[in-house]
């Protein structure tokens, strides 16, 4: 494929199933959400100018806008015959805004807050909710709906109404000690699925955004009718969202059937914050999403007048210009399948209390997977994050797998992993992976004991432990070797100050040959400790473990002379390949990085390597199946297209 063919659109993109009438979703990259929870205000939308507002949004380059129809307080922002109109509303905001946007060729989604006071298992869905969706569509011919609030069911505690009790089929738990807590978390996901199927079945050929559901917080595949997802970062935000966006993007890019997924960049440092962040931060977040195949979704907190701030949209517009230029180079791209990381919903739910604390929303759903993500980003590895269903179906396409303290491995996963390693795959495992069965009951041995070449003895709680001389926060799994070879001894902490004990208590890191592949195991909770403590020695230990079973010389992508704050994403479509380099830090002190060299496995000599979107040719070398070229200075992001 040549650059000319790419830009002309002559190259066929891979077929992605979509709901009839929503194929346009795959072409939408510049998205905006206008947040407007005005339930407590006595004056709203006075002096609102829909034509001027839509003109500002059009000039900023937005292709799709979600605007309010029903707010979190349950008030409608249009003259409804079904819902409750906002008592201070004196105009048809939803109608005026949607008409002005559609006049300018901008797709419109009507926002509805869904579950604040309503049960998704109750007749309310069919008797009130769906009729109101139909009312909005008949009035304004919107292109779809933005449905919000469902993830809140995880935080507000169980619903004990007759409809939920009947649907659950057992006594709904009332405390963390109830053995049905795990089953209830599964039930909540099933409830979301049923709701989505009812809504999409009642309003066909429309786009639906289901906010914060079927994302890394709830890593299961959505129903087939769901083809657009949005991840909304929840306060408190850790820094500039760089690692948050990357982790989420690497997961969402693998979810089955989703043609349009995005992460929200809020205007300020959280919802309700009217500050404007540094433009480089928005640009960076957009770069991470585009590199992984996603779309930027800006979130703006509306003023009570509803009129946008032109200065904010000049900043958004600058980022959208870069996005528009990159669209031909990212459309239809898929991540190269090299290293897989499992993110198991069952493992998340196995440790989740009945009512998760609010801070759970502001942290990764799996700290161990977040630690593995951080270590692999710093290793400049090409990797993807998979849920359990995706792993069982596609693991054979990868070269290495990381199981970062994933407590539950179901039979399908275990079968796929055994076959994968036996056929030559590389496996990295840490901590209490596979110590519980699919119903969250303790196992007497590791689920992958034969693959790892070890036998489970007991789980040990501790403040810290040592793998050789490397301190790791937390306890460990006491194991005994069967066929594995010990590489590093486990040293328990001793005394009131938890000092290095000096005497080995068993294997700390082991390696085992299983069929044609190899598996390496660390008994400590290595990746969770790395996420929590950010200790350099832990990152180096994780990189060393990967090197033992999957050396850099065998990988699809290698960066030379790259610092830790450079992230690499390797994608492909047909015969074209793309390498995205993203530079980030935890603050705004972003400076150019020089001297990076990119090396790719490449069976044939490329026709050209070009910097995108500038189409600037880059000198390269090709030798012994490896392509090598210098990357220019990376300030925020750089993208390279390899034509074969």
Coordinates of C-alpha atoms in Angstrom, one line a residue:
X1 CA 0.0 0.0 0.0
X2 CA 1.3 3.4 -0.9
X3 CA 0.7 6.8 0.8
X4 CA -1.2 8.0 -2.3
X5 CA -3.6 5.0 -2.0
X6 CA -4.0 5.5 1.7
X7 CA -4.9 9.2 1.4
X8 CA -7.2 8.6 -1.6
X9 CA -9.2 6.0 0.3
X10 CA -8.6 3.4 -2.4
X11 CA -7.5 0.8 0.1
X12 CA -10.3 -1.3 1.5
X13 CA -10.6 -1.1 5.3
X14 CA -11.3 -4.3 7.3
X15 CA -15.0 -5.2 7.6
X16 CA -16.4 -4.2 11.0
X17 CA -20.0 -5.2 11.7
X18 CA -22.2 -2.2 12.5
X19 CA -25.9 -1.5 13.1
X20 CA -27.5 -0.5 9.8
X21 CA -27.8 3.2 9.7
X22 CA -24.8 3.9 12.0
X23 CA -21.9 3.2 9.7
X24 CA -21.1 6.9 9.9
X25 CA -19.8 6.3 13.4
X26 CA -16.5 4.9 12.0
X27 CA -15.8 8.2 10.3
X28 CA -16.3 10.4 13.4
X29 CA -13.2 11.3 15.3
X30 CA -13.8 14.8 16.8
X31 CA -16.5 14.6 19.5
X32 CA -17.8 16.9 22.1
X33 CA -20.0 16.6 25.2
X34 CA -21.8 19.6 26.6
X35 CA -22.3 18.9 30.2
X36 CA -25.2 20.8 31.8
X37 CA -26.5 19.5 35.2
X38 CA -28.6 22.5 36.0
X39 CA -31.1 20.8 38.3
X40 CA -30.6 23.1 41.2
X41 CA -30.4 26.4 39.2
X42 CA -33.3 28.9 39.1
X43 CA -32.2 30.5 35.9
X44 CA -31.0 28.6 32.9
X45 CA -30.4 29.2 29.2
X46 CA -31.4 32.9 29.4
X47 CA -29.9 34.7 26.3
X48 CA -28.9 31.4 24.7
X49 CA -28.0 31.8 21.0
X50 CA -28.1 28.3 19.4
X51 CA -27.0 29.6 16.0
X52 CA -23.9 31.3 17.4
X53 CA -23.1 28.4 19.7
X54 CA -23.3 25.9 16.8
X55 CA -21.2 28.1 14.7
X56 CA -18.4 28.2 17.3
X57 CA -18.5 24.4 17.6
X58 CA -18.5 24.0 13.8
X59 CA -15.5 26.3 13.5
X60 CA -13.7 24.3 16.2
X61 CA -14.0 21.3 13.9
X62 CA -16.4 19.0 15.9
X63 CA -18.2 16.3 13.9
X64 CA -20.5 15.0 16.7
X65 CA -21.9 16.7 19.8
X66 CA -23.9 15.3 22.7
X67 CA -26.2 17.9 24.4
X68 CA -28.6 17.6 27.2
X69 CA -32.2 16.3 27.0
X70 CA -32.5 15.0 30.6
X71 CA -30.2 16.0 33.4
X72 CA -29.1 14.1 36.5
X73 CA -31.9 15.6 38.5
X74 CA -34.4 14.0 36.1
X75 CA -35.5 17.3 34.5
X76 CA -36.0 17.5 30.8
X77 CA -34.5 20.4 28.8
X78 CA -37.3 20.5 26.2
X79 CA -41.1 20.6 26.2
X80 CA -41.7 16.9 27.0
X81 CA -45.1 15.2 27.4
X82 CA -43.5 12.2 29.1
X83 CA -40.8 13.5 31.5
X84 CA -40.7 16.4 33.9
X85 CA -39.6 19.7 32.3
X86 CA -37.1 21.8 34.2
X87 CA -39.1 24.3 36.2
X88 CA -36.8 27.2 35.2
X89 CA -36.7 26.3 31.5
X90 CA -38.4 28.9 29.2
X91 CA -37.3 27.6 25.9
X92 CA -36.7 24.4 24.0
X93 CA -32.9 24.0 24.5
X94 CA -32.6 20.5 23.1
X95 CA -34.5 21.4 20.0
X96 CA -32.8 24.7 19.3
X97 CA -29.3 23.2 19.8
X98 CA -29.9 20.0 17.8
X99 CA -31.4 21.9 14.9
X100 CA -28.6 24.4 14.7
X101 CA -26.0 21.6 14.9
X102 CA -27.6 19.5 12.3
X103 CA -28.0 22.5 9.9
X104 CA -24.1 22.6 10.0
X105 CA -23.7 18.9 9.3
X106 CA -22.8 18.0 12.9
X107 CA -24.2 14.7 14.2
X108 CA -26.3 15.1 17.4
X109 CA -26.6 12.8 20.4
X110 CA -29.3 13.6 23.0
X111 CA -27.9 13.1 26.6
X112 CA -30.0 11.4 29.2
X113 CA -29.0 10.6 32.8
X114 CA -30.6 7.2 33.2
X115 CA -30.5 5.6 36.6
X116 CA -30.4 8.1 39.4
X117 CA -33.9 7.2 40.7
X118 CA -35.0 4.3 38.5
X119 CA -34.4 0.6 38.4
X120 CA -33.3 -0.9 35.1
X121 CA -35.2 -4.1 35.8
X122 CA -38.5 -2.3 36.4
X123 CA -41.3 -1.5 34.0
X124 CA -40.0 2.1 34.0
X125 CA -37.7 1.2 31.1
X126 CA -40.5 0.2 28.8
X127 CA -43.3 2.4 30.1
X128 CA -41.4 5.7 30.5
X129 CA -37.7 5.6 29.4
X130 CA -38.0 4.1 25.9
X131 CA -41.1 6.2 25.1
X132 CA -39.2 9.4 26.1
X133 CA -36.3 8.3 23.8
X134 CA -38.8 7.9 21.0
X135 CA -40.3 11.3 21.8
X136 CA -36.9 13.0 21.5
X137 CA -36.1 11.3 18.3
X138 CA -39.5 12.1 16.7
X139 CA -39.2 15.8 17.7
X140 CA -35.6 16.4 16.7
X141 CA -34.4 13.5 14.5
X142 CA -31.3 13.1 16.6
X143 CA -28.6 10.6 15.4
X144 CA -28.6 8.8 18.7
X145 CA -28.4 9.0 22.5
X146 CA -25.7 9.4 25.2
X147 CA -26.9 7.3 28.1
X148 CA -25.2 8.1 31.4
X149 CA -25.2 6.9 35.0
X150 CA -25.3 3.1 34.8
X151 CA -21.9 2.6 36.4
X152 CA -23.4 4.3 39.4
X153 CA -25.2 1.1 40.2
X154 CA -21.8 -0.3 41.3
X155 CA -21.4 2.5 43.8
X156 CA -24.9 3.2 45.3
X157 CA -25.4 -0.3 46.7
X158 CA -27.8 -3.1 45.7
X159 CA -31.4 -2.5 44.7
X160 CA -33.8 -4.6 46.7
X161 CA -36.9 -4.0 44.8
X162 CA -39.1 -6.9 43.7
X163 CA -37.9 -6.7 40.1
X164 CA -34.2 -7.0 41.1
X165 CA -34.9 -9.8 43.6
X166 CA -36.8 -11.7 40.9
X167 CA -34.1 -11.2 38.3
X168 CA -31.2 -12.1 40.7
X169 CA -33.0 -15.4 41.7
X170 CA -31.7 -15.4 45.2
X171 CA -31.4 -13.2 48.3
X172 CA -29.6 -10.1 47.3
X173 CA -26.6 -9.7 49.7
X174 CA -26.7 -7.1 52.4
X175 CA -23.1 -7.2 53.6
X176 CA -19.6 -8.0 52.4
X177 CA -19.6 -11.3 54.3
X178 CA -22.4 -12.6 52.1
X179 CA -21.0 -15.3 49.7
X180 CA -23.3 -13.9 47.0
X181 CA -21.5 -10.6 46.7
X182 CA -19.3 -12.0 43.8
X183 CA -22.4 -13.3 42.0
X184 CA -24.2 -9.9 42.5
X185 CA -21.4 -8.0 40.7
X186 CA -21.8 -10.4 37.8
X187 CA -25.6 -9.8 38.0
X188 CA -25.1 -6.0 37.7
X189 CA -23.2 -6.6 34.4
X190 CA -26.0 -8.8 33.1
X191 CA -28.5 -6.1 34.1
X192 CA -26.6 -3.6 32.0
X193 CA -26.6 -6.0 29.0
X194 CA -30.4 -6.6 29.3
X195 CA -31.0 -2.8 29.4
X196 CA -28.8 -2.2 26.4
X197 CA -30.5 -4.9 24.4
X198 CA -34.0 -3.5 25.2
X199 CA -33.1 0.1 24.3
X200 CA -31.2 -0.6 21.1
X201 CA -33.9 -3.1 20.0
X202 CA -36.7 -0.5 20.5
X203 CA -34.8 2.3 18.6
X204 CA -33.0 0.7 15.7
X205 CA -30.6 2.4 13.3
X206 CA -29.5 5.0 15.9
X207 CA -26.1 5.4 17.7
X208 CA -26.0 4.8 21.4
X209 CA -23.2 5.9 23.7
X210 CA -23.2 3.9 26.9
X211 CA -20.9 5.9 29.2
X212 CA -18.5 4.1 31.5
X213 CA -19.9 0.6 30.9
X214 CA -18.0 -2.3 29.3
X215 CA -14.8 -0.4 29.9
X216 CA -11.8 -1.4 32.1
X217 CA -14.0 -0.8 35.1
X218 CA -16.3 -3.6 33.8
X219 CA -14.2 -5.6 31.4
X220 CA -16.6 -7.9 29.6
X221 CA -17.8 -7.8 26.0
X222 CA -20.9 -5.7 25.4
X223 CA -24.0 -7.0 23.7
X224 CA -23.6 -7.2 19.9
X225 CA -25.9 -4.2 19.3
X226 CA -23.5 -1.9 21.3
X227 CA -21.0 -0.4 18.9
X228 CA -19.8 2.8 20.7
X229 CA -18.3 3.2 24.1
X230 CA -17.0 6.2 26.1
X231 CA -14.7 6.0 29.1
X232 CA -15.2 8.9 31.5
X233 CA -12.3 9.4 34.0
X234 CA -13.8 9.9 37.4
X235 CA -12.3 12.3 40.0
X236 CA -9.8 12.4 41.7
X237 CA -7.7 12.7 38.5
X238 CA -4.1 11.5 38.9
X239 CA -2.2 14.2 37.1
X240 CA -2.6 14.7 33.3
X241 CA -4.4 11.5 32.7
X242 CA -1.6 10.2 30.5
X243 CA -1.3 6.7 31.9
X244 CA -5.1 6.5 32.5
X245 CA -5.8 7.2 28.8
X246 CA -3.2 4.8 27.7
X247 CA -4.4 1.9 29.9
X248 CA -8.0 2.5 28.8
X249 CA -7.1 2.9 25.2
X250 CA -5.1 -0.3 25.0
X251 CA -8.1 -2.1 26.5
X252 CA -10.9 -0.5 24.4
X253 CA -9.0 -1.1 21.2
X254 CA -9.5 -4.9 21.7
X255 CA -13.2 -4.9 22.6
X256 CA -15.3 -6.9 20.1
X257 CA -17.6 -5.1 17.7
X258 CA -17.0 -1.5 18.9
X259 CA -16.4 0.7 15.9
X260 CA -16.1 4.0 17.8
X261 CA -14.6 4.3 21.3
X262 CA -13.3 7.3 23.1
X263 CA -12.0 8.7 26.4
X264 CA -13.2 12.0 27.7
X265 CA -10.9 15.0 28.1
X266 CA -12.6 17.3 30.5
X267 CA -12.2 21.0 30.1
X268 CA -10.7 21.5 33.6
X269 CA -9.4 19.0 36.2
X270 CA -12.7 17.4 36.7
X271 CA -16.5 17.9 36.1
X272 CA -17.7 21.2 37.4
X273 CA -14.2 22.7 37.0
X274 CA -14.3 25.7 34.6
X275 CA -10.6 26.0 34.4
X276 CA -8.8 25.4 31.1
X277 CA -5.8 23.1 31.1
X278 CA -2.7 23.6 29.2
X279 CA -3.3 22.9 25.4
X280 CA -0.4 20.5 25.4
X281 CA -2.3 18.3 27.8
X282 CA -5.4 18.0 25.5
X283 CA -3.1 17.4 22.5
X284 CA -1.3 14.6 24.4
X285 CA -4.5 12.9 25.4
X286 CA -5.8 13.1 21.8
X287 CA -2.4 11.6 20.6
X288 CA -2.7 8.6 23.0
X289 CA -6.2 7.9 21.7
X290 CA -5.4 8.3 18.0
X291 CA -2.3 6.1 18.4
X292 CA -4.4 3.3 19.8
X293 CA -7.3 3.7 17.4
X294 CA -9.7 5.8 19.5
X295 CA -11.3 9.2 19.2
X296 CA -10.9 12.3 21.4
X297 CA -14.1 13.3 23.2
X298 CA -13.9 16.7 24.8
X299 CA -16.1 17.5 27.7
X300 CA -17.1 21.1 28.4
X301 CA -19.0 22.3 31.5
X302 CA -21.6 24.6 30.1
X303 CA -22.3 28.0 31.7
X304 CA -26.0 28.5 32.8
X305 CA -26.6 30.6 29.7
X306 CA -25.5 27.6 27.5
X307 CA -23.4 29.9 25.4
X308 CA -19.9 28.5 24.8
X309 CA -16.7 30.3 25.7
X310 CA -14.9 31.1 22.4
X311 CA -11.5 31.0 24.0
X312 CA -12.0 27.4 25.1
X313 CA -13.0 26.4 21.6
X314 CA -10.0 28.0 20.1
X315 CA -7.9 25.6 22.2
X316 CA -10.1 22.6 21.3
X317 CA -10.0 23.6 17.7
X318 CA -6.2 23.5 17.6
X319 CA -6.3 19.9 18.8
X320 CA -9.0 19.1 16.4
X321 CA -6.8 20.4 13.5
X322 CA -4.2 17.8 14.4
X323 CA -6.8 15.1 14.8
X324 CA -8.3 15.9 11.4
X325 CA -4.8 15.7 9.7
X326 CA -4.2 12.3 11.4
X327 CA -7.5 10.7 10.5
X328 CA -6.4 9.2 7.2
X329 CA -3.5 7.6 9.0
X330 CA -5.4 6.1 11.9
X331 CA -8.7 5.0 10.4
X332 CA -9.2 1.2 10.4
X333 CA -5.9 0.6 12.1
X334 CA -5.5 -2.4 14.5
X335 CA -2.8 -2.9 17.2
X336 CA -0.1 -5.4 16.3
X337 CA -0.6 -8.5 18.3
X338 CA 2.6 -9.1 20.2
X339 CA 2.2 -9.1 24.0
X340 CA -1.2 -9.6 25.7
X341 CA -2.1 -8.6 29.3
X342 CA -5.2 -10.2 30.8
X343 CA -7.7 -7.9 32.6
X344 CA -10.2 -10.3 34.2
X345 CA -13.6 -9.1 35.4
X346 CA -13.9 -12.0 37.7
X347 CA -10.6 -11.2 39.3
X348 CA -11.8 -7.6 39.9
X349 CA -15.1 -8.7 41.4
X350 CA -13.5 -11.4 43.6
X351 CA -12.1 -8.7 45.8
X352 CA -14.7 -5.9 45.4
X353 CA -16.9 -5.1 48.4
X354 CA -20.7 -5.0 48.0
X355 CA -20.6 -1.2 47.8
X356 CA -17.2 -0.2 46.4
X357 CA -15.8 3.0 48.0
X358 CA -15.9 6.2 46.0
X359 CA -12.1 6.2 45.6
X360 CA -12.4 3.0 43.6
X361 CA -13.7 5.1 40.7
X362 CA -10.6 7.3 40.8
X363 CA -8.1 4.4 40.6
X364 CA -7.5 1.6 38.1
X365 CA -9.9 -1.2 38.5
X366 CA -7.0 -3.6 38.8
X367 CA -3.8 -2.0 40.3
X368 CA -1.8 -5.1 39.3
X369 CA -2.8 -4.7 35.6
X370 CA -2.0 -0.9 36.0
X371 CA 1.4 -1.9 37.2
X372 CA 2.0 -4.3 34.3
X373 CA 0.8 -1.5 31.9
X374 CA 3.3 0.9 33.4
X375 CA 6.2 -1.6 33.2
X376 CA 5.4 -2.5 29.6
X377 CA 5.1 1.2 28.5
X378 CA 8.5 1.9 30.1
X379 CA 9.9 -1.1 28.3
X380 CA 8.6 0.4 25.0
X381 CA 6.9 -2.9 24.3
X382 CA 3.9 -3.4 21.9
X383 CA 1.1 -4.8 24.0
X384 CA -2.7 -5.0 24.3
X385 CA -5.0 -5.5 27.3
X386 CA -7.6 -8.2 26.8
X387 CA -10.7 -9.3 28.8
X388 CA -11.3 -12.9 29.5
X389 CA -13.5 -13.6 26.4
X390 CA -11.1 -11.9 24.0
X391 CA -8.1 -13.7 25.5
X392 CA -9.7 -17.1 25.1
X393 CA -10.6 -16.4 21.5
X394 CA -7.4 -14.6 20.3
X395 CA -4.5 -15.6 22.5
X396 CA -3.0 -17.8 19.7
X397 CA -2.3 -14.7 17.7
X398 CA 0.1 -13.3 20.3
X399 CA 3.7 -14.1 21.2
X400 CA 3.6 -13.4 25.0
X401 CA 1.1 -13.2 27.8
X402 CA 1.3 -11.4 31.1
X403 CA -0.9 -12.5 34.0
X404 CA -0.6 -9.8 36.7
X405 CA -2.1 -11.2 39.9
X406 CA -5.3 -12.3 38.2
X407 CA -6.9 -14.4 40.9
X408 CA -9.5 -16.2 38.8
X409 CA -8.8 -18.0 35.6
X410 CA -11.8 -19.8 34.2
X411 CA -11.5 -23.2 32.3
X412 CA -11.6 -21.6 28.9
X413 CA -8.7 -19.2 29.8
X414 CA -6.7 -22.1 31.3
X415 CA -7.2 -24.2 28.2
X416 CA -6.2 -21.4 25.9
X417 CA -3.1 -20.6 28.0
X418 CA -1.9 -24.2 28.1
X419 CA -2.2 -24.5 24.4
X420 CA -0.5 -21.1 23.9
X421 CA 2.5 -22.0 26.0
X422 CA 2.8 -25.5 24.7
X423 CA 2.9 -24.2 21.1
X424 CA 5.8 -21.9 22.0
X425 CA 4.2 -18.8 23.7
X426 CA 5.9 -16.9 26.5
X427 CA 4.2 -16.5 29.8
X428 CA 4.9 -14.1 32.7
X429 CA 2.9 -14.7 35.9
X430 CA 3.0 -13.0 39.3
X431 CA 1.4 -13.4 42.7
X432 CA -1.9 -15.1 43.4
X433 CA -2.8 -15.8 39.8
X434 CA -5.2 -18.7 39.4
X435 CA -5.7 -19.5 43.1
X436 CA -9.5 -19.3 42.9
X437 CA -12.1 -21.1 40.7
X438 CA -14.7 -19.5 38.4
X439 CA -17.1 -19.2 41.4
X440 CA -14.5 -17.4 43.5
X441 CA -13.8 -20.4 45.7
X442 CA -10.2 -21.3 46.8
X443 CA -8.3 -23.9 44.8
X444 CA -6.0 -26.4 46.4
X445 CA -3.4 -25.7 43.7
X446 CA -2.6 -23.1 41.1
X447 CA -4.9 -23.3 38.1
X448 CA -1.8 -23.3 35.9
X449 CA 0.5 -25.4 38.2
X450 CA 1.6 -27.7 35.4
X451 CA 2.5 -24.8 33.1
X452 CA 4.4 -22.9 35.8
X453 CA 6.1 -26.1 37.2
X454 CA 5.2 -25.2 40.8
X455 CA 2.8 -26.3 43.5
X456 CA 0.7 -24.1 45.8
X457 CA 1.5 -24.3 49.5
X458 CA -0.2 -21.2 51.1
X459 CA -0.8 -17.5 50.8
X460 CA 1.2 -15.4 53.2
X461 CA 0.1 -11.9 54.4
X462 CA 3.0 -9.6 55.0
X463 CA 3.9 -5.9 55.0
X464 CA 6.7 -6.6 52.6
X465 CA 8.8 -9.4 51.2
X466 CA 12.0 -9.7 49.2
X467 CA 12.8 -11.3 45.8
X468 CA 16.5 -11.8 46.4
X469 CA 17.5 -8.3 47.4
X470 CA 14.5 -6.5 45.8
X471 CA 11.9 -5.3 48.3
X472 CA 8.3 -5.8 47.2
X473 CA 5.3 -4.4 49.2
X474 CA 2.8 -6.9 50.4
X475 CA 2.6 -10.7 50.9
X476 CA 3.4 -13.6 48.6
X477 CA 2.3 -17.0 47.5
X478 CA 4.4 -19.8 49.2
X479 CA 5.1 -22.3 46.4
X480 CA 7.2 -25.4 45.9
X481 CA 8.9 -26.3 42.6
X482 CA 7.9 -29.4 40.7
X483 CA 9.5 -29.1 37.2
X484 CA 10.5 -25.4 37.4
X485 CA 13.9 -24.0 38.1
X486 CA 14.4 -21.3 40.8
X487 CA 16.1 -18.2 39.5
X488 CA 15.7 -15.9 42.6
X489 CA 15.0 -17.0 46.2
X490 CA 12.1 -15.6 48.2
X491 CA 13.3 -13.9 51.4
X492 CA 10.6 -13.1 54.0
X493 CA 10.8 -10.0 56.1
X494 CA 11.5 -10.4 59.8
X495 CA 11.3 -8.5 63.0
X496 CA 9.2 -5.5 64.0
X497 CA 10.8 -3.4 61.2
X498 CA 10.2 -6.0 58.5
X499 CA 13.9 -6.2 57.7
X500 CA 15.5 -8.5 55.1
X501 CA 15.4 -11.9 56.7
X502 CA 18.5 -13.3 55.0
X503 CA 17.2 -16.9 54.9
X504 CA 15.3 -18.2 51.8
X505 CA 11.8 -19.5 52.4
X506 CA 11.2 -21.0 49.0
X507 CA 11.3 -20.0 45.3
X508 CA 10.8 -16.3 44.6
X509 CA 11.1 -16.3 40.8
X510 CA 11.0 -19.6 38.8
X511 CA 11.2 -20.5 35.1
X512 CA 9.7 -23.6 33.5
X513 CA 9.7 -25.2 30.1
X514 CA 6.2 -26.3 29.1
X515 CA 6.0 -27.9 25.6
X516 CA 7.7 -25.5 23.2
X517 CA 7.2 -22.4 25.4
X518 CA 8.5 -21.1 28.7
X519 CA 6.7 -19.7 31.8
X520 CA 8.3 -17.4 34.4
X521 CA 6.7 -16.8 37.8
X522 CA 7.2 -14.4 40.7
X523 CA 5.6 -15.3 44.0
X524 CA 5.3 -11.7 45.2
X525 CA 2.6 -9.3 44.1
X526 CA 5.1 -7.6 41.9
X527 CA 2.9 -5.5 39.5
X528 CA 0.5 -4.2 42.2
X529 CA 3.5 -3.1 44.2
X530 CA 5.0 -1.4 41.2
X531 CA 1.8 0.6 40.6
X532 CA 1.6 1.6 44.3
X533 CA 5.3 2.4 45.0
X534 CA 6.8 3.3 41.5
X535 CA 10.1 1.8 42.7
X536 CA 12.5 1.6 39.8
X537 CA 13.9 -1.7 40.9
X538 CA 10.5 -3.3 40.5
X539 CA 10.1 -2.0 37.0
X540 CA 13.6 -3.4 36.1
X541 CA 12.7 -6.7 37.7
X542 CA 9.6 -7.0 35.6
X543 CA 11.5 -6.1 32.4
X544 CA 14.1 -8.7 33.3
X545 CA 11.5 -11.4 33.8
X546 CA 10.0 -10.6 30.4
X547 CA 13.4 -10.8 28.8
X548 CA 14.0 -14.3 30.1
X549 CA 11.0 -15.7 28.2
X550 CA 10.5 -13.2 25.4
X551 CA 13.7 -11.3 24.7
X552 CA 13.8 -8.0 22.8
X553 CA 15.4 -9.8 19.8
X554 CA 12.1 -11.7 19.3
X555 CA 9.7 -8.8 19.7
X556 CA 7.9 -7.0 16.8
X557 CA 9.1 -3.5 18.0
X558 CA 12.2 -2.3 19.8
X559 CA 13.1 1.3 20.6
X560 CA 16.8 2.2 21.1
X561 CA 18.0 5.2 23.2
X562 CA 14.4 6.0 24.4
X563 CA 13.7 7.3 27.9
X564 CA 11.0 5.9 30.1
X565 CA 8.5 8.7 29.2
X566 CA 8.3 7.6 25.6
X567 CA 5.4 5.3 24.8
X568 CA 5.3 3.3 21.6
X569 CA 2.2 2.0 19.8
X570 CA 2.5 -0.3 16.8
X571 CA -0.5 -0.7 14.5
X572 CA -1.2 -2.2 11.1
X573 CA -3.9 -2.3 8.4
X574 CA -3.3 -4.6 5.5
X575 CA 0.3 -4.2 4.4
X576 CA 0.7 -0.7 5.9
X577 CA 2.3 -0.3 9.3
X578 CA 2.3 2.6 11.7
X579 CA 4.5 3.5 14.7
X580 CA 3.3 6.2 17.1
X581 CA 5.6 7.7 19.7
X582 CA 4.0 9.6 22.5
X583 CA 6.0 11.6 25.0
X584 CA 4.5 12.4 28.4
X585 CA 5.3 13.3 32.0
X586 CA 3.2 13.8 35.1
X587 CA 3.3 17.6 34.7
X588 CA 3.5 20.2 32.0
X589 CA 7.3 20.2 31.6
X590 CA 7.2 18.5 28.2
X591 CA 10.4 18.9 26.2
X592 CA 11.6 17.3 23.0
X593 CA 13.3 13.9 23.1
X594 CA 16.1 13.4 20.6
X595 CA 18.1 10.4 19.3
X596 CA 15.5 7.6 19.4
X597 CA 15.9 4.8 16.9
X598 CA 12.9 2.6 15.9
X599 CA 13.5 -1.1 15.0
X600 CA 10.7 -3.3 13.5
X601 CA 10.5 -6.8 12.4
X602 CA 9.8 -6.6 8.6
X603 CA 10.0 -9.5 6.2
X604 CA 10.4 -7.5 3.1
X605 CA 12.2 -4.2 2.3
X606 CA 9.7 -1.3 2.7
X607 CA 9.1 1.1 -0.2
X608 CA 9.2 4.1 2.1
X609 CA 9.1 5.3 5.6
X610 CA 7.3 8.7 6.1
X611 CA 6.5 11.0 8.9
X612 CA 2.7 11.5 9.2
X613 CA 0.8 13.6 8.5
X614 CA 3.6 15.7 6.9
X615 CA 4.4 13.0 4.4
X616 CA 8.1 13.6 4.9
X617 CA 10.3 10.7 3.8
X618 CA 12.6 9.3 6.4
X619 CA 15.9 7.5 5.6
X620 CA 15.9 3.9 6.7
X621 CA 17.9 0.7 6.8
X622 CA 16.6 -2.8 6.2
X623 CA 18.8 -5.8 7.0
X624 CA 18.2 -9.4 8.1
X625 CA 14.4 -8.9 8.5
X626 CA 14.7 -5.8 10.6
X627 CA 13.7 -2.3 9.6
X628 CA 15.5 0.5 11.3
X629 CA 15.1 4.3 11.1
X630 CA 15.7 7.4 13.3
X631 CA 12.8 9.1 14.9
X632 CA 12.8 12.9 14.8
X633 CA 12.6 14.9 18.0
X634 CA 9.4 13.9 19.9
X635 CA 7.8 16.7 21.8
X636 CA 4.2 15.4 22.2
X637 CA 3.8 12.8 19.6
X638 CA 5.2 11.6 16.2
X639 CA 3.7 9.0 13.8
X640 CA 5.5 7.1 11.1
X641 CA 3.9 5.2 8.2
X642 CA 5.8 2.2 6.7
X643 CA 4.7 1.5 3.1
X644 CA 5.3 -2.1 2.0

